[in-house]
XYZ file of C-alpha atoms in Angstrom:
392
model
C 91.307 69.513 71.674
C 92.513 69.049 75.233
C 90.654 70.777 78.078
C 93.384 70.124 80.604
C 95.428 72.936 82.131
C 99.165 72.339 81.922
C 100.885 70.562 84.787
C 103.764 71.451 87.133
C 106.646 71.728 84.608
C 108.211 75.203 84.567
C 110.601 76.952 82.154
C 111.862 80.466 82.919
C 113.461 82.930 80.509
C 116.043 84.050 83.062
C 118.220 86.021 80.633
C 115.426 88.515 79.978
C 115.798 89.889 83.507
C 118.917 91.825 82.473
C 117.303 93.766 79.626
C 116.773 97.488 80.288
C 114.120 99.497 78.436
C 114.906 102.199 75.913
C 115.652 105.676 77.214
C 112.486 107.112 75.667
C 110.394 104.422 77.403
C 112.019 105.269 80.731
C 111.145 108.915 80.172
C 107.507 107.950 79.525
C 107.491 105.845 82.700
C 108.995 108.676 84.762
C 106.705 111.428 83.468
C 104.402 112.511 86.285
C 105.829 109.907 88.681
C 106.429 111.377 92.148
C 109.489 110.235 94.081
C 109.696 111.105 97.766
C 113.165 111.765 99.230
C 113.446 111.044 102.953
C 116.433 112.014 105.091
C 117.542 114.418 107.769
C 117.596 117.716 105.926
C 120.371 119.767 107.546
C 122.736 116.769 107.767
C 122.447 115.855 104.097
C 122.175 118.983 101.980
C 124.575 117.703 99.316
C 123.054 114.219 99.268
C 119.545 115.640 98.861
C 120.716 117.820 95.993
C 122.258 114.757 94.344
C 119.012 112.845 94.828
C 117.036 115.654 93.249
C 119.366 115.664 90.234
C 119.150 111.873 89.802
C 115.347 111.964 89.884
C 115.134 114.911 87.499
C 117.626 113.229 85.126
C 115.157 110.440 84.328
C 112.210 112.855 84.075
C 110.398 112.134 87.357
C 109.206 114.632 89.965
C 111.198 114.821 93.236
C 109.070 115.371 96.348
C 111.164 117.129 99.001
C 110.129 119.073 102.062
C 112.350 122.064 101.381
C 111.023 122.489 97.835
C 107.590 120.931 97.365
C 106.125 120.491 100.846
C 106.884 123.714 102.688
C 104.667 126.771 103.327
C 101.504 124.782 104.105
C 98.897 125.471 106.761
C 99.376 122.031 108.292
C 101.948 120.723 110.749
C 105.312 119.555 109.460
C 104.488 116.002 110.588
C 101.305 115.992 108.504
C 103.085 117.483 105.496
C 105.799 114.795 105.581
C 103.335 111.908 105.643
C 100.988 113.477 103.092
C 103.990 113.787 100.793
C 104.671 110.075 101.165
C 101.037 109.153 100.526
C 101.007 111.225 97.344
C 104.129 109.599 95.924
C 104.912 106.484 93.882
C 108.467 105.717 95.020
C 110.293 106.247 98.346
C 114.012 107.076 98.428
C 115.438 106.765 101.942
C 118.872 108.223 102.757
C 120.045 107.017 106.147
C 123.137 108.431 107.835
C 124.468 108.103 111.402
C 121.835 110.261 113.153
C 118.305 109.082 113.927
C 116.851 112.551 114.303
C 114.469 114.199 116.737
C 111.581 112.056 117.887
C 108.123 113.339 117.045
C 104.993 113.019 119.179
C 104.482 109.414 118.040
C 107.960 108.421 119.235
C 109.501 108.089 115.771
C 111.850 110.412 113.943
C 110.462 112.011 110.779
C 112.521 109.739 108.521
C 111.437 106.613 110.426
C 107.760 107.648 110.257
C 108.091 108.340 106.534
C 109.616 104.908 105.959
C 106.794 103.200 107.878
C 104.194 105.178 105.906
C 105.869 104.195 102.626
C 105.675 100.543 103.678
C 102.023 100.938 104.655
C 101.147 102.572 101.327
C 103.009 99.939 99.306
C 105.448 102.372 97.663
C 108.440 101.001 95.812
C 111.423 101.393 98.129
C 114.963 102.596 97.388
C 117.042 102.422 100.585
C 120.557 103.875 100.838
C 122.840 103.791 103.883
C 125.902 106.008 104.281
C 129.233 104.223 104.663
C 130.153 105.787 108.021
C 131.543 103.427 110.634
C 128.581 101.578 112.155
C 129.831 102.464 115.654
C 129.143 106.125 114.805
C 125.436 105.445 114.231
C 122.838 106.268 116.881
C 121.396 103.196 118.529
C 117.907 103.946 117.216
C 119.320 104.423 113.716
C 121.119 101.078 113.862
C 117.846 99.435 114.905
C 115.956 101.105 112.030
C 118.535 99.987 109.466
C 118.804 96.444 110.868
C 115.019 96.069 110.802
C 114.821 97.294 107.212
C 117.587 94.932 106.135
C 115.586 91.981 107.436
C 113.036 92.757 104.720
C 114.818 94.689 101.996
C 118.178 95.049 100.299
C 119.933 98.328 101.006
C 122.724 100.013 99.051
C 125.734 101.774 100.588
C 127.003 105.016 99.080
C 130.563 106.327 99.406
C 130.482 109.784 97.791
C 127.753 112.177 96.705
C 128.433 111.389 93.043
C 128.274 107.674 93.849
C 124.898 108.170 95.574
C 123.502 110.079 92.589
C 124.453 107.291 90.193
C 123.085 104.569 92.524
C 119.716 106.329 92.776
C 119.547 106.764 89.005
C 120.414 103.078 88.458
C 117.817 101.918 90.976
C 115.078 104.044 89.398
C 115.942 102.682 85.957
C 115.635 99.145 87.342
C 112.171 99.981 88.735
C 111.208 101.361 85.334
C 112.373 98.136 83.683
C 110.224 96.037 86.027
C 107.122 98.103 85.279
C 107.717 98.443 81.551
C 108.476 94.761 80.980
C 106.359 92.856 83.505
C 106.769 89.134 83.989
C 103.942 86.926 82.778
C 103.064 83.272 82.999
C 101.815 81.297 80.014
C 101.181 77.709 81.052
C 104.571 76.350 82.170
C 106.501 79.337 80.774
C 107.623 82.492 82.580
C 109.017 85.430 80.600
C 108.953 89.221 80.436
C 106.429 90.944 78.202
C 107.110 94.238 76.492
C 103.425 94.884 75.789
C 100.094 93.329 76.839
C 96.818 94.361 75.220
C 93.343 92.870 74.962
C 89.589 93.379 74.865
C 88.382 90.748 77.346
C 88.067 87.968 74.776
C 91.466 88.317 73.087
C 94.947 89.025 74.423
C 98.075 90.015 72.515
C 101.435 89.636 74.246
C 104.651 90.972 72.800
C 107.955 89.814 74.242
C 111.645 89.574 73.505
C 112.430 85.971 74.460
C 116.080 85.117 75.096
C 115.689 81.469 76.092
C 115.850 78.926 73.258
C 113.785 76.432 75.239
C 111.042 78.984 76.051
C 110.904 79.939 72.357
C 110.607 76.285 71.330
C 107.927 75.529 73.938
C 105.841 78.482 72.763
C 105.650 76.791 69.380
C 104.667 73.486 70.973
C 101.908 75.146 72.997
C 100.574 76.806 69.837
C 100.564 73.540 67.922
C 98.952 71.594 70.773
C 96.065 74.077 71.016
C 95.934 73.228 74.711
C 94.135 75.351 77.263
C 96.685 76.969 79.557
C 96.826 79.589 82.298
C 97.822 83.142 81.467
C 98.696 85.331 84.449
C 100.111 88.783 84.963
C 100.189 90.939 88.071
C 96.794 92.319 86.991
C 94.785 89.263 85.948
C 94.601 85.487 85.553
C 92.721 83.686 82.771
C 92.499 80.339 80.984
C 93.544 80.885 77.370
C 94.524 79.160 74.155
C 97.273 80.258 71.759
C 95.713 81.136 68.404
C 98.744 82.538 66.637
C 102.460 82.928 67.263
C 104.715 85.032 65.073
C 108.424 85.243 65.710
C 111.344 87.239 64.340
C 114.917 86.229 65.140
C 116.786 89.328 66.295
C 120.044 87.448 66.953
C 121.088 84.016 68.102
C 118.612 82.904 70.799
C 116.839 86.286 70.838
C 113.335 86.250 69.348
C 110.746 89.001 69.092
C 107.500 87.130 69.792
C 103.906 88.193 69.179
C 101.449 85.817 70.854
C 97.724 86.058 70.152
C 95.480 84.378 72.735
C 91.784 83.569 72.978
C 90.335 83.828 76.466
C 88.530 80.593 77.352
C 87.429 81.621 80.854
C 88.394 83.601 83.905
C 90.698 81.543 86.106
C 89.039 80.922 89.468
C 89.618 78.282 92.101
C 86.897 76.419 93.967
C 87.677 78.448 97.085
C 86.515 81.631 95.328
C 82.980 80.245 95.127
C 82.761 80.056 98.916
C 84.344 83.380 99.843
C 80.998 84.986 100.779
C 80.129 82.314 103.300
C 80.957 81.526 106.885
C 80.692 78.478 109.115
C 80.539 78.677 112.910
C 81.197 82.405 112.564
C 84.466 81.886 110.704
C 84.388 83.799 107.368
C 85.753 82.228 104.206
C 88.243 85.088 103.756
C 89.861 84.188 107.069
C 90.061 80.538 106.037
C 91.786 81.466 102.768
C 94.231 83.707 104.615
C 95.065 80.882 107.046
C 95.563 78.405 104.203
C 97.880 80.758 102.328
C 99.900 81.535 105.450
C 100.250 77.823 106.159
C 101.360 77.008 102.620
C 103.899 79.809 102.366
C 105.406 79.756 105.834
C 104.641 76.263 107.136
C 102.433 77.510 109.960
C 99.425 75.477 111.231
C 96.498 75.980 108.845
C 93.571 75.152 111.089
C 92.248 74.557 114.566
C 88.888 73.315 115.830
C 87.081 76.477 114.690
C 88.235 75.876 111.110
C 87.457 72.147 110.908
C 83.958 72.591 109.367
C 85.616 74.067 106.278
C 87.263 70.728 105.529
C 89.591 70.662 102.519
C 89.468 74.445 102.100
C 91.709 74.773 105.169
C 94.491 72.734 103.533
C 97.749 74.672 103.074
C 98.032 76.443 99.711
C 101.528 77.169 98.401
C 101.591 79.351 95.262
C 105.403 79.086 95.227
C 105.572 75.296 95.032
C 106.606 75.470 91.363
C 109.770 77.473 92.026
C 110.989 76.277 95.409
C 114.485 74.778 95.329
C 115.220 76.191 91.857
C 117.874 78.593 93.184
C 116.686 81.535 91.094
C 118.645 84.778 91.070
C 117.031 87.690 92.925
C 116.328 89.641 89.730
C 114.187 86.716 88.547
C 112.917 85.419 91.875
C 111.331 88.638 93.134
C 109.022 89.326 90.167
C 108.035 85.659 89.833
C 107.193 85.386 93.536
C 105.042 88.488 93.123
C 103.405 87.050 89.976
C 102.557 83.678 91.546
C 101.172 85.112 94.773
C 99.153 87.745 92.921
C 97.788 85.042 90.607
C 96.638 82.994 93.601
C 94.980 85.973 95.303
C 93.017 86.841 92.157
C 92.049 83.253 91.393
C 90.890 82.537 94.943
C 88.754 85.671 94.944
C 90.709 86.973 97.937
C 91.927 90.224 96.388
C 90.542 93.052 94.303
C 93.908 94.810 94.422
C 97.304 93.510 95.506
C 99.070 96.438 97.162
C 102.504 94.939 97.705
C 104.491 91.711 97.593
C 107.833 92.393 99.287
C 110.521 89.700 99.332
C 113.583 90.322 101.470
C 117.162 89.130 100.991
C 118.238 85.625 101.921
C 119.415 85.421 105.542
C 120.635 81.991 106.683
C 118.583 80.361 103.918
C 115.344 82.200 104.675
C 113.662 85.277 103.232
C 111.079 87.478 104.853
C 107.938 87.882 102.764
C 105.230 90.495 103.322
C 102.042 90.541 101.252
C 99.304 93.176 101.481
C 96.045 93.161 99.546
C 92.593 94.725 99.491
C 89.689 92.221 99.461
C 86.835 92.767 97.003
C 83.910 94.870 98.163
C 81.008 92.431 98.353
C 78.075 94.820 98.699
C 77.729 98.423 97.507
C 76.026 99.615 100.703
C 78.763 98.529 103.106
C 82.230 100.025 103.718
C 85.144 98.599 101.781
C 86.891 95.838 103.741
C 90.171 96.576 105.480
C 93.430 95.615 103.829
C 94.938 92.258 104.748
C 98.614 91.595 105.476
C 100.489 88.366 105.998
C 104.163 88.190 106.889
C 106.643 85.444 107.659
C 109.833 83.627 106.708
C 110.098 81.638 103.461
C 112.371 78.635 103.075
C 113.527 76.997 99.889
C 113.337 79.998 97.557
């Protein structure tokens, strides 16, 4: 039996990205999920009503100042931001006016957007189709800055906006209900993942003939391979694979795995240490930044760490593949999350946000919470890296 982890070959079930979950599964996903609607209130009464209807249609809870957040014994500013912090998804409706600046210099909608970013909420950003020359200067700056990181959608009528919000929320549900996973060289969407620490069972609807065939080869080879999701990373072996052909090139797969060990890199062993006052966590952050964005990984203060300061690029496997956004975004998130868990850098990954391609580059922002090392000390502060990616 081989003890080697699979090499750099990669095969991606790209067709599975287009599959939407069943309506009843979307309703389960939406139940109890709070969706914050941010906009100028008096300017967008009809749009806010349409947003409320779209959110209620899928079974989620709209969070809106005029309905859920009013009549509190706190300031309006505090109520807005508390509403964002208590929500799961942010819906931003941006028209021509920026709005009145608050004491911090931002309008309420701008402050809410920044808080949603900080809290790692899923973002749904919609811009009205008014002539751009009609927009306030501050509003143009807000929208331009957001578009450097995220894709926005333009609405034309209130009915159009309602349908766009509903479609976007259904897409978010699909991402959560069928998360992407990695199994050795294969990337595909799972419909269910269960396990008890020593065993894992993955169910998936595989639409790639080559991914289906390679699953059988991995089972027969009994080779140790990496399994990764956005919640964990382990070395596993395929014990059993059962498959039912639903239609041509569509297979319902049930994959039973034995966990061989937790996946952990050598760098994770050193994360508690420091040399010359430079902590290992800072070294790992520098190495990741260098690998992703091509920035210098070390200076004289980092030289005692030797090879651990070498650039680390979790996205090396998929650079230059030209993947579509619907596939690229979740796989970027999966690979970066896998690295952060394996290196011991993160206890929780708050957000991996990949922006649209602009002149061949995409802005990437990653935020995570490091593990708490000792019980009697405060939890460490969250860490954020941000920069421009090339070749993805």
